[in-house]
Amino acid sequence: MATDLTGTVAVITGASGGLGAHFARLLAANGAAVAVTARRVDKIQAVADEITVGGGRAMALALDVADAAAIGPVLDAVQAELGPIGILVNNAGIGGDGLALDISIEDFDATFNVNVRGTFFAAREAAKRMIAAKVEGRIVNIASIASHTVLPGLSAYCGSKAAVAMLTKSLAREWARRGIAVNALAPGYIETAINDAWWPTEGGQKQLKGFPRRRLMDASDLDEAFLLLAGPAARAITGSLITVDDGQSLPGGG
Ligand code: NAP
């Protein structure tokens, strides 16, 4: 089943590497014009250049989603260059690791500022523009198995991702009659900069061997579910969270 996103403008946050850069390439490969955003400008420019060289349409814009006031102007710049925004992917996220007894107030706040506040205000700014332009909008929030499963030692992250799951449902309800589908994708573990220092450790190896399939996932394992939520097929899907985790959150896993 091909997803044709030709003529659609997509904005993705946290797309300077990892899953965000992967989703940016995927959206472009399926025809979308893509605004690649994150804080590290050299990295997002490289992703946008790669898409452009490959025949796609892309632009790079610096955006720190923790700075709520910065989001609207960036979306306006995207619309001025590429046209009305049809897809927002709230992908920017940080790990917030640290035991509950140890995590600093600053690290806790940063986790919620990026993962929750960033998701909320980017969704709101995008929704305002989708409503004004009368487009059938798609908002895809990148949640996690941490939205519904305890990941030991990651209470701040788990709390933030549970909030993302509930925001997804609440915003979906609020904007249901505005033609905007708001959904979430909950991936299992994929090796990226957010976790790559963990897997070679003894604890990481032990966790990996506890997964039902004893392996990490690949970013491409998310592609079909992601495109389902980002594309026309989500017409009647809103407020849903799709878990794609290779069974990692099943009992006995993790
Ligand atoms: P990653 O490689 O560390 O990428 C995180 C991205 O978020 C980076 O591009 C980073 O870009 C961006 N970011 C961080 N703070 C930001 C901020 N304040 N404003 C804008 N962008 C910011 O991790 P990843 O695995 O690709 O994570 C992507 C998303 O998937 C996250 O929401 C994560 O929670 C979720 N997820 C990951 C996994 C996994 O196993 N990898 C599993 C489930 C869910 P800059 O530093 O350039 O801003």
XYZ file of N, CA and C and ligand atoms in Angstrom:
810
model
N 0.849 -1.188 0.000
C 0.000 0.000 0.000
C 0.886 1.238 0.000
N 0.883 1.969 -1.094
C 1.721 3.167 -1.163
C 0.991 4.330 -0.520
N 1.741 5.239 0.092
C 1.154 6.450 0.672
C 1.616 7.616 -0.179
N 0.663 8.272 -0.826
C 1.040 9.391 -1.687
C 0.854 10.705 -0.941
N 1.973 11.319 -0.587
C 1.924 12.584 0.155
C 2.287 13.768 -0.747
N 2.234 13.537 -2.052
C 2.570 14.612 -2.992
C 1.683 15.826 -2.736
N 2.303 16.990 -2.664
C 1.536 18.215 -2.450
C 1.286 18.513 -0.986
N 1.760 17.652 -0.094
C 1.562 17.870 1.344
C 2.840 18.433 1.954
N 2.670 19.369 2.863
C 3.823 19.954 3.565
C 3.880 19.359 4.967
N 5.030 18.830 5.308
C 5.215 18.205 6.622
C 6.279 18.952 7.407
N 6.025 19.118 8.695
C 7.025 19.701 9.598
C 7.395 18.628 10.591
N 8.677 18.465 10.812
C 9.105 17.476 11.801
C 10.066 18.111 12.782
N 9.817 17.872 14.060
C 10.688 18.425 15.103
C 11.741 17.387 15.493
N 12.867 17.871 15.964
C 13.929 16.966 16.418
C 14.427 16.071 15.296
N 14.604 16.664 14.105
C 14.947 15.853 12.926
C 16.423 15.954 12.555
N 17.276 16.302 13.523
C 18.704 16.428 13.212
C 19.423 15.089 13.239
N 18.752 14.038 13.669
C 19.374 12.703 13.705
C 18.331 11.685 14.108
N 18.768 10.471 14.349
C 17.902 9.422 14.883
C 16.605 9.233 14.120
N 15.535 9.002 14.861
C 14.240 8.709 14.231
C 13.714 9.907 13.446
N 13.982 11.119 13.939
C 13.459 12.304 13.260
C 14.024 12.438 11.854
N 15.320 12.249 11.700
C 15.925 12.320 10.371
C 15.375 11.196 9.496
N 15.180 10.026 10.100
C 14.603 8.899 9.353
C 13.197 9.249 8.845
N 12.356 9.811 9.741
C 10.986 10.168 9.331
C 11.009 11.264 8.262
N 11.940 12.208 8.373
C 12.032 13.277 7.367
C 12.300 12.671 5.989
N 13.251 11.737 5.939
C 13.576 11.082 4.658
C 12.379 10.289 4.139
N 11.688 9.611 5.063
C 10.539 8.780 4.693
C 9.407 9.638 4.127
N 9.119 10.751 4.786
C 8.066 11.651 4.302
C 8.419 12.162 2.909
N 9.685 12.553 2.734
C 10.112 13.068 1.428
C 10.044 11.974 0.361
N 10.432 10.755 0.732
C 10.408 9.647 -0.237
C 8.987 9.340 -0.686
N 8.010 9.731 0.141
C 6.611 9.503 -0.224
C 5.948 10.764 -0.775
N 6.769 11.752 -1.117
C 6.269 12.889 -1.882
C 6.037 14.168 -1.120
N 6.160 14.156 0.208
C 5.903 15.386 0.976
C 7.052 16.371 0.832
N 6.721 17.655 0.906
C 7.743 18.688 1.089
C 7.976 18.764 2.595
N 9.248 18.760 3.001
C 9.531 18.563 4.422
C 10.311 19.730 5.026
N 9.789 20.238 6.145
C 10.535 21.211 6.948
C 11.231 20.436 8.056
N 12.553 20.435 7.985
C 13.382 19.655 8.907
C 13.832 20.599 10.012
N 13.378 20.354 11.248
C 13.717 21.283 12.330
C 14.389 20.567 13.507
N 15.192 21.310 14.223
C 15.859 20.865 15.458
C 16.759 22.023 15.887
N 17.564 21.811 16.919
C 18.462 22.889 17.354
C 19.772 22.893 16.579
N 20.300 21.712 16.208
C 21.620 21.665 15.554
C 21.478 21.924 14.048
N 21.810 23.168 13.689
C 21.523 23.635 12.338
C 22.321 22.889 11.265
N 23.603 22.570 11.574
C 24.402 21.873 10.555
C 23.787 20.510 10.227
N 23.255 19.861 11.225
C 22.682 18.511 11.023
C 21.376 18.578 10.231
N 20.497 19.516 10.581
C 19.223 19.585 9.838
C 19.458 20.053 8.413
N 20.458 20.932 8.234
C 20.770 21.380 6.870
C 21.250 20.194 6.036
N 22.034 19.309 6.663
C 22.539 18.129 5.930
C 21.382 17.217 5.527
N 20.410 17.042 6.427
C 19.248 16.188 6.092
C 18.443 16.831 4.958
N 18.214 18.148 5.066
C 17.441 18.845 4.022
C 18.173 18.791 2.684
N 19.496 18.973 2.716
C 20.283 18.930 1.468
C 20.202 17.558 0.827
N 20.289 16.532 1.672
C 20.227 15.154 1.165
C 18.883 14.916 0.440
N 17.808 15.418 1.041
C 16.476 15.255 0.434
C 16.404 16.024 -0.891
N 16.946 17.236 -0.890
C 16.890 18.065 -2.102
C 17.716 17.455 -3.229
N 18.901 16.976 -2.870
C 19.767 16.349 -3.881
C 19.082 15.109 -4.469
N 18.299 14.431 -3.633
C 17.580 13.243 -4.097
C 16.327 13.569 -4.894
N 16.070 14.858 -5.135
C 14.929 15.245 -5.968
C 13.710 15.673 -5.165
N 13.823 15.698 -3.837
C 12.690 16.104 -3.007
C 12.712 17.588 -2.711
N 11.744 18.019 -1.909
C 11.637 19.422 -1.516
C 11.783 19.491 -0.015
N 12.739 20.281 0.462
C 12.981 20.344 1.908
C 13.604 21.676 2.277
N 13.395 22.061 3.507
C 14.090 23.224 4.059
C 14.447 22.928 5.506
N 15.499 23.560 5.986
C 15.939 23.354 7.369
C 15.682 24.628 8.154
N 15.107 24.464 9.347
C 14.865 25.630 10.209
C 15.230 25.290 11.641
N 15.986 26.183 12.274
C 16.344 25.967 13.681
C 15.095 26.099 14.548
N 14.880 25.119 15.419
C 13.745 25.215 16.353
C 14.045 24.435 17.624
N 13.989 25.156 18.745
C 14.050 24.538 20.070
C 12.609 24.479 20.569
N 12.029 23.288 20.636
C 10.599 23.197 20.969
C 10.308 23.567 22.419
N 11.358 23.627 23.241
C 11.148 24.056 24.628
C 10.870 25.557 24.697
N 11.175 26.246 23.613
C 10.918 27.682 23.515
C 9.581 27.857 22.800
N 8.493 27.829 23.575
C 7.145 27.787 22.976
C 6.898 28.977 22.042
N 7.449 30.133 22.403
C 7.200 31.327 21.592
C 7.887 31.259 20.231
N 8.875 30.378 20.097
C 9.619 30.289 18.830
C 8.873 29.445 17.795
N 7.910 28.650 18.243
C 7.297 27.662 17.342
C 6.454 28.317 16.238
N 5.585 29.249 16.631
C 4.694 29.889 15.654
C 5.460 30.543 14.505
N 6.449 31.391 14.798
C 7.203 32.030 13.715
C 7.888 31.023 12.779
N 8.347 29.896 13.333
C 8.975 28.882 12.461
C 7.925 28.273 11.537
N 6.749 27.996 12.073
C 5.694 27.435 11.221
C 5.266 28.444 10.153
N 5.248 29.724 10.511
C 4.925 30.748 9.503
C 5.968 30.764 8.384
N 7.243 30.618 8.772
C 8.310 30.607 7.757
C 8.165 29.391 6.841
N 7.747 28.266 7.412
C 7.526 27.057 6.593
C 6.400 27.317 5.599
N 5.310 27.907 6.083
C 4.158 28.134 5.197
C 4.505 29.118 4.090
N 5.306 30.138 4.430
C 5.686 31.130 3.424
C 6.505 30.491 2.309
N 7.322 29.492 2.665
C 8.229 28.888 1.682
C 7.599 27.681 0.973
N 6.910 26.830 1.763
C 6.456 25.545 1.191
C 4.943 25.460 0.993
N 4.179 26.304 1.701
C 2.714 26.242 1.595
C 2.096 25.736 2.889
N 0.743 25.613 2.907
C 0.039 25.237 4.136
C 0.525 23.906 4.706
N 0.677 23.879 6.010
C 1.182 22.675 6.684
C 0.059 21.637 6.791
N 0.342 20.421 6.337
C -0.645 19.339 6.412
C -0.296 18.295 7.456
N 1.005 18.181 7.767
C 1.462 17.145 8.709
C 2.430 17.780 9.710
N 2.208 17.507 10.984
C 3.207 17.850 12.003
C 3.631 16.549 12.674
N 4.924 16.332 12.754
C 5.437 15.183 13.502
C 6.163 15.712 14.736
N 5.583 15.452 15.886
C 6.199 15.859 17.164
C 7.152 14.749 17.586
N 8.379 14.872 17.111
C 9.371 13.815 17.359
C 10.425 14.212 18.385
N 10.665 15.509 18.560
C 11.736 15.950 19.472
C 11.515 15.326 20.845
N 12.569 14.753 21.390
C 12.430 14.134 22.696
C 13.778 13.923 23.342
N 13.791 13.954 24.666
C 15.019 13.664 25.413
C 14.739 12.589 26.451
N 15.806 11.930 26.854
C 15.679 10.696 27.623
C 15.310 10.838 29.081
N 15.682 11.948 29.698
C 15.319 12.153 31.098
C 15.716 11.008 32.005
N 16.910 10.453 31.782
C 17.279 9.316 32.635
C 17.811 9.797 33.979
N 17.773 8.902 34.901
C 18.160 9.243 36.274
C 17.118 8.678 37.204
N 17.575 7.989 38.225
C 16.638 7.437 39.196
C 15.850 8.554 39.851
N 14.628 8.250 40.247
C 13.757 9.265 40.834
C 14.416 9.938 42.040
N 15.222 9.186 42.783
C 15.873 9.769 43.968
C 17.032 10.692 43.590
N 17.494 10.583 42.355
C 18.698 11.326 41.955
C 18.458 12.445 40.942
N 17.445 12.305 40.098
C 17.322 13.237 38.964
C 17.215 14.677 39.463
N 17.942 15.571 38.790
C 17.924 16.970 39.223
C 16.610 17.616 38.787
N 16.266 18.686 39.468
C 15.052 19.433 39.097
C 15.196 19.922 37.658
N 16.414 20.343 37.298
C 16.640 20.870 35.944
C 16.407 19.782 34.891
N 16.912 18.562 35.170
C 16.738 17.491 34.183
C 15.275 17.056 34.081
N 14.593 17.049 35.230
C 13.162 16.714 35.197
C 12.413 17.751 34.363
N 12.679 19.025 34.642
C 11.976 20.087 33.910
C 12.301 20.038 32.418
N 13.561 19.773 32.095
C 13.938 19.718 30.677
C 13.171 18.602 29.967
N 13.020 17.468 30.650
C 12.315 16.334 30.041
C 10.875 16.711 29.713
N 10.215 17.339 30.674
C 8.818 17.739 30.426
C 8.730 18.923 29.463
N 9.708 19.818 29.510
C 9.665 20.975 28.601
C 9.754 20.544 27.143
N 10.616 19.581 26.866
C 10.766 19.131 25.472
C 9.651 18.143 25.116
N 9.508 17.099 25.920
C 8.621 15.999 25.526
C 7.135 16.367 25.612
N 6.760 17.134 26.622
C 5.328 17.422 26.833
C 4.969 18.824 26.347
N 5.653 19.822 26.908
C 5.331 21.204 26.542
C 5.601 21.424 25.053
N 6.728 20.919 24.573
C 7.062 21.061 23.148
C 6.000 20.430 22.267
N 5.557 19.241 22.655
C 4.537 18.540 21.869
C 3.227 19.329 21.864
N 2.829 19.801 23.031
C 1.563 20.527 23.143
C 1.568 21.803 22.307
N 2.608 22.621 22.488
C 2.577 23.922 21.817
C 2.844 23.801 20.316
N 3.637 22.829 19.918
C 3.818 22.629 18.471
C 2.496 22.153 17.860
N 1.799 21.253 18.574
C 0.505 20.778 18.065
C -0.467 21.949 17.955
N -0.508 22.786 18.984
C -1.454 23.905 18.959
C -1.143 24.885 17.830
N 0.127 25.217 17.670
C 0.488 26.166 16.608
C 0.195 25.582 15.229
N 0.468 24.296 15.064
C 0.182 23.657 13.772
C -1.329 23.593 13.541
N -2.080 23.222 14.585
C -3.534 23.094 14.443
C -4.166 24.428 14.054
N -3.708 25.511 14.662
C -4.257 26.842 14.315
C -4.122 27.080 12.811
N -2.935 26.741 12.296
C -2.671 27.005 10.879
C -3.419 26.023 9.977
N -3.565 24.763 10.418
C -4.325 23.786 9.629
C -5.791 24.204 9.537
N -6.332 24.684 10.662
C -7.739 25.109 10.697
C -7.932 26.324 9.786
N -7.000 27.287 9.901
C -7.117 28.501 9.079
C -7.030 28.178 7.589
N -6.197 27.192 7.241
C -6.005 26.852 5.821
C -7.019 25.810 5.348
N -7.869 25.325 6.291
C -8.885 24.307 5.972
C -8.279 23.053 5.326
N -7.126 22.617 5.872
C -6.524 21.379 5.364
C -6.926 20.230 6.281
N -6.947 19.032 5.718
C -7.142 17.831 6.549
C -5.813 17.536 7.205
N -5.657 17.940 8.431
C -4.345 17.853 9.072
C -4.073 16.515 9.724
N -2.785 16.259 9.861
C -2.335 15.053 10.573
C -1.264 15.475 11.576
N -1.477 15.110 12.820
C -0.436 15.329 13.829
C -0.030 13.962 14.359
N 1.242 13.664 14.239
C 1.750 12.372 14.715
C 2.716 12.650 15.858
N 2.335 12.228 17.047
C 3.198 12.404 18.222
C 4.024 11.129 18.423
N 5.320 11.308 18.575
C 6.150 10.128 18.813
C 6.185 9.899 20.325
N 5.396 8.923 20.733
C 5.313 8.547 22.139
C 6.394 7.494 22.387
N 6.059 6.424 23.073
C 7.053 5.388 23.390
C 6.322 4.257 24.101
N 6.965 3.108 24.189
C 6.397 2.100 25.081
C 6.386 2.625 26.525
N 7.213 3.646 26.776
C 7.210 4.273 28.111
C 5.899 4.990 28.402
N 5.053 5.159 27.370
C 3.733 5.773 27.588
C 2.834 4.848 28.399
N 3.103 3.553 28.311
C 2.213 2.591 28.988
C 2.960 1.455 29.692
N 4.290 1.522 29.722
C 5.081 0.453 30.345
C 6.136 1.095 31.239
N 6.363 0.538 32.393
C 7.426 1.070 33.258
C 8.786 0.688 32.679
N 9.601 1.689 32.379
C 10.992 1.436 32.002
C 11.813 1.771 33.243
N 12.407 0.769 33.867
C 13.070 1.009 35.160
C 14.112 2.124 35.081
N 14.084 3.005 36.066
C 15.076 4.089 36.126
C 14.747 5.273 35.249
N 13.579 5.255 34.626
C 13.237 6.328 33.694
C 11.879 6.951 34.041
N 11.668 7.232 35.328
C 10.330 7.682 35.727
C 9.948 9.015 35.097
N 10.889 9.949 34.977
C 10.545 11.245 34.374
C 10.174 11.045 32.906
N 10.970 10.235 32.212
C 10.687 9.953 30.802
C 9.336 9.259 30.657
N 9.084 8.242 31.508
C 7.812 7.508 31.434
C 6.643 8.461 31.688
N 6.773 9.309 32.696
C 5.699 10.265 32.984
C 5.456 11.191 31.808
N 6.539 11.639 31.187
C 6.392 12.569 30.057
C 5.737 11.875 28.867
N 6.095 10.623 28.629
C 5.535 9.926 27.457
C 4.090 9.487 27.710
N 3.740 9.219 28.980
C 2.329 8.961 29.299
C 1.522 10.231 29.046
N 2.113 11.367 29.369
C 1.430 12.645 29.105
C 1.232 12.843 27.602
N 2.232 12.468 26.814
C 2.096 12.591 25.351
C 0.927 11.735 24.861
N 0.787 10.529 25.427
C -0.321 9.652 25.012
C -1.665 10.296 25.357
N -1.797 10.875 26.523
C -3.086 11.483 26.900
C -3.339 12.791 26.159
N -2.268 13.561 25.915
C -2.445 14.767 25.092
C -2.965 14.382 23.718
N -2.464 13.276 23.196
C -2.887 12.821 21.868
C -4.399 12.616 21.837
N -4.918 11.943 22.837
C -6.370 11.693 22.880
C -7.148 12.990 23.109
N -6.667 13.817 24.028
C -7.389 15.055 24.355
C -7.442 15.996 23.156
N -6.301 16.138 22.481
C -6.267 17.045 21.323
C -7.078 16.455 20.174
N -7.040 15.136 20.035
C -7.836 14.483 18.979
C -9.313 14.785 19.187
N -9.749 14.716 20.439
C -11.170 14.989 20.740
C -11.509 16.442 20.439
N -10.606 17.328 20.873
C -10.891 18.754 20.714
C -10.945 19.179 19.248
N -10.122 18.547 18.429
C -10.024 18.982 17.033
C -10.690 18.002 16.056
N -11.464 17.062 16.602
C -12.068 16.040 15.736
C -12.908 16.661 14.627
N -13.684 17.678 14.967
C -14.549 18.289 13.947
C -13.833 19.361 13.140
N -12.551 19.551 13.441
C -11.771 20.528 12.667
C -10.986 19.846 11.554
N -11.208 18.549 11.380
C -10.543 17.842 10.287
C -9.094 17.471 10.571
N -8.716 17.495 11.848
C -7.325 17.168 12.189
C -7.287 15.826 12.916
N -6.490 14.919 12.413
C -6.298 13.631 13.089
C -5.048 13.739 13.958
N -5.200 13.415 15.229
C -4.056 13.454 16.154
C -3.832 12.043 16.677
N -2.691 11.490 16.372
C -2.395 10.111 16.774
C -0.971 10.018 17.302
N -0.689 8.889 17.918
C 0.664 8.691 18.450
C 1.211 7.340 18.018
N 2.512 7.323 17.853
C 3.227 6.086 17.552
C 4.098 5.784 18.773
N 4.016 4.555 19.256
C 4.782 4.181 20.456
C 5.812 3.116 20.081
N 7.026 3.555 19.746
C 8.053 2.584 19.360
C 8.680 1.896 20.563
N 9.177 0.701 20.319
C 10.072 0.053 21.266
C 11.481 0.583 21.056
N 12.454 -0.086 21.658
C 13.835 0.416 21.617
C 14.482 0.258 20.237
N 15.031 1.379 19.775
C 15.786 1.442 18.524
C 17.087 2.153 18.878
N 18.206 1.660 18.430
C 19.476 2.289 18.824
C 19.649 3.640 18.142
N 19.684 4.693 18.932
C 19.952 6.049 18.437
C 20.788 6.743 19.513
N 21.076 8.030 19.297
C 21.888 8.781 20.270
C 21.227 8.840 21.645
N 19.901 8.652 21.699
C 19.203 8.762 22.982
C 19.582 7.607 23.913
N 20.029 6.490 23.347
C 20.264 5.305 24.194
C 21.529 4.523 23.835
N 22.324 4.990 22.853
C 23.403 4.132 22.347
C 24.524 3.848 23.354
N 24.634 4.709 24.385
C 25.671 4.434 25.387
C 25.243 3.286 26.310
N 23.953 2.992 26.337
C 23.420 2.008 27.278
C 23.604 0.568 26.810
N 23.412 0.323 25.510
C 23.353 -1.075 25.044
C 24.636 -1.869 25.244
N 25.828 -1.260 25.092
C 27.046 -2.068 25.317
C 27.303 -2.386 26.794
N 26.605 -1.732 27.714
C 26.874 -1.968 29.137
C 26.281 -3.306 29.564
N 26.710 -3.754 30.736
C 26.200 -5.028 31.259
C 24.682 -4.955 31.429
N 24.213 -3.830 31.997
C 22.768 -3.648 32.202
C 22.018 -3.642 30.877
N 22.613 -2.982 29.886
C 21.981 -2.898 28.566
C 21.870 -4.274 27.921
N 22.957 -5.039 28.008
C 22.966 -6.393 27.416
C 21.930 -7.279 28.106
N 21.831 -7.118 29.426
C 20.862 -7.921 30.188
C 19.429 -7.554 29.766
N 19.187 -6.251 29.626
C 17.843 -5.823 29.212
C 17.500 -6.369 27.826
N 18.491 -6.273 26.928
C 18.267 -6.738 25.557
C 17.940 -8.240 25.516
N 18.652 -8.996 26.314
C 18.418 -10.452 26.343
C 17.060 -10.787 26.967
N 16.482 -9.821 27.720
C 15.157 -10.029 28.308
C 14.016 -9.755 27.337
N 14.296 -9.097 26.206
C 13.231 -8.837 25.237
C 12.785 -10.163 24.630
N 11.477 -10.325 24.357
C 10.997 -11.599 23.805
C 11.788 -12.054 22.579
N 12.205 -11.109 21.735
C 12.958 -11.494 20.521
C 14.445 -11.198 20.653
N 14.872 -10.807 21.846
C 16.295 -10.618 22.151
C 17.025 -9.722 21.158
N 16.332 -8.635 20.770
C 16.972 -7.737 19.800
C 16.373 -6.339 19.921
N 17.093 -5.361 19.385
C 16.563 -4.012 19.225
C 15.815 -3.963 17.898
N 15.020 -2.926 17.728
C 14.332 -2.764 16.457
C 15.163 -1.902 15.518
N 14.700 -1.827 14.269
C 15.294 -0.931 13.297
C 14.298 0.204 13.035
N 14.818 1.403 12.779
C 13.906 2.537 12.534
C 12.896 2.209 11.436
N 13.339 1.450 10.431
C 12.441 1.149 9.305
C 11.259 0.271 9.722
N 11.359 -0.372 10.885
C 10.220 -1.170 11.374
C 8.995 -0.293 11.653
N 9.223 1.009 11.781
C 8.117 1.929 12.106
C 7.420 2.473 10.866
N 8.022 2.245 9.696
C 7.611 3.012 8.509
C 6.126 2.899 8.180
N 5.603 1.679 8.157
C 4.221 1.526 7.688
C 3.229 2.133 8.665
N 3.456 1.924 9.963
C 2.541 2.510 10.961
C 2.644 4.038 10.930
N 3.870 4.534 10.769
C 4.071 5.985 10.700
C 3.315 6.585 9.509
N 3.478 5.962 8.348
C 2.828 6.503 7.147
C 1.306 6.392 7.233
N 0.840 5.347 7.899
C -0.612 5.207 8.111
C -1.137 6.437 8.854
N -0.447 6.828 9.927
C -0.911 7.938 10.757
C -0.654 9.302 10.109
N 0.374 9.382 9.272
C 0.724 10.671 8.652
C -0.044 10.921 7.358
N -0.631 9.890 6.800
C -1.189 10.017 5.457
C -2.707 10.003 5.391
N -3.245 9.938 4.183
C -4.694 9.998 3.981
C -5.438 8.869 4.693
N -4.791 7.737 4.913
C -5.470 6.587 5.527
C -5.907 6.862 6.963
N -5.393 7.935 7.560
C -5.794 8.262 8.944
C -7.083 9.074 8.984
N -7.797 9.150 7.872
C -9.048 9.929 7.815
C -9.970 9.592 8.988
N -10.086 8.291 9.291
C -10.989 7.881 10.381
C -10.220 7.326 11.584
N -8.935 7.657 11.657
C -8.141 7.239 12.824
C -7.728 8.503 13.561
N -8.238 8.703 14.734
C -7.793 9.853 15.538
C -7.907 9.509 17.012
N -6.911 9.962 17.771
C -6.863 9.633 19.196
C -6.315 8.237 19.454
N -5.658 7.662 18.442
C -5.120 6.301 18.604
C -3.624 6.329 18.902
N -3.193 5.321 19.601
C -1.762 5.128 19.851
C -1.414 3.752 19.303
N -0.519 3.729 18.354
C -0.110 2.447 17.771
C 1.259 2.071 18.344
N 1.295 0.931 18.994
C 2.553 0.434 19.546
C 3.228 -0.461 18.508
N 4.484 -0.135 18.208
C 5.284 -0.979 17.307
C 6.568 -1.258 18.071
N 6.615 -2.404 18.743
C 7.717 -2.585 19.707
C 8.350 -3.968 19.677
N 8.030 -4.760 18.646
C 8.672 -6.075 18.537
C 8.383 -6.929 19.782
N 7.300 -6.603 20.466
C 6.925 -7.376 21.655
C 7.660 -6.978 22.919
N 8.451 -5.895 22.843
C 9.293 -5.537 24.004
C 8.499 -5.209 25.265
N 7.256 -4.716 25.088
C 6.486 -4.344 26.283
C 5.584 -5.470 26.772
N 5.696 -6.643 26.150
C 4.899 -7.778 26.626
C 5.431 -8.250 27.981
N 4.576 -8.873 28.779
C 5.060 -9.356 30.078
C 6.296 -10.241 29.912
N 7.233 -10.044 30.791
C 8.477 -10.828 30.699
C 9.530 -10.131 29.860
N 9.120 -9.074 29.109
C 10.096 -8.309 28.318
C 10.652 -7.193 29.182
N 11.372 -6.265 28.538
C 11.866 -5.083 29.238
C 13.033 -5.346 30.155
P 17.908 11.119 19.325
O 18.702 10.482 18.256
O 18.559 11.536 20.586
O 17.138 12.347 18.674
C 16.437 13.269 19.442
C 16.152 14.471 18.591
O 15.437 15.421 19.383
C 17.416 15.136 18.090
O 17.275 15.367 16.718
C 17.480 16.439 18.876
O 17.972 17.455 18.023
C 16.024 16.682 19.163
N 15.816 17.550 20.306
C 16.240 17.381 21.596
N 15.890 18.451 22.316
C 15.247 19.299 21.479
C 14.656 20.571 21.638
N 14.690 21.216 22.802
N 14.067 21.141 20.554
C 14.051 20.523 19.364
N 14.600 19.315 19.157
C 15.197 18.727 20.209
O 16.717 10.163 19.787
P 15.621 9.364 18.951
O 15.666 7.974 19.412
O 15.745 9.629 17.498
O 14.313 10.008 19.544
C 13.286 10.580 18.730
C 11.957 10.447 19.444
O 11.627 9.059 19.520
C 11.975 10.941 20.902
O 10.749 11.583 21.190
C 12.106 9.664 21.706
O 11.584 9.797 22.995
C 11.277 8.729 20.834
N 11.526 7.290 21.040
C 12.760 6.767 20.812
C 12.946 5.407 21.001
C 14.278 4.753 20.776
O 14.444 3.602 21.236
N 15.217 5.378 20.091
C 11.885 4.609 21.400
C 10.645 5.186 21.640
C 10.475 6.538 21.432
P 18.847 18.715 18.495
O 19.720 18.248 19.628
O 19.592 19.078 17.255
O 17.854 19.749 18.875
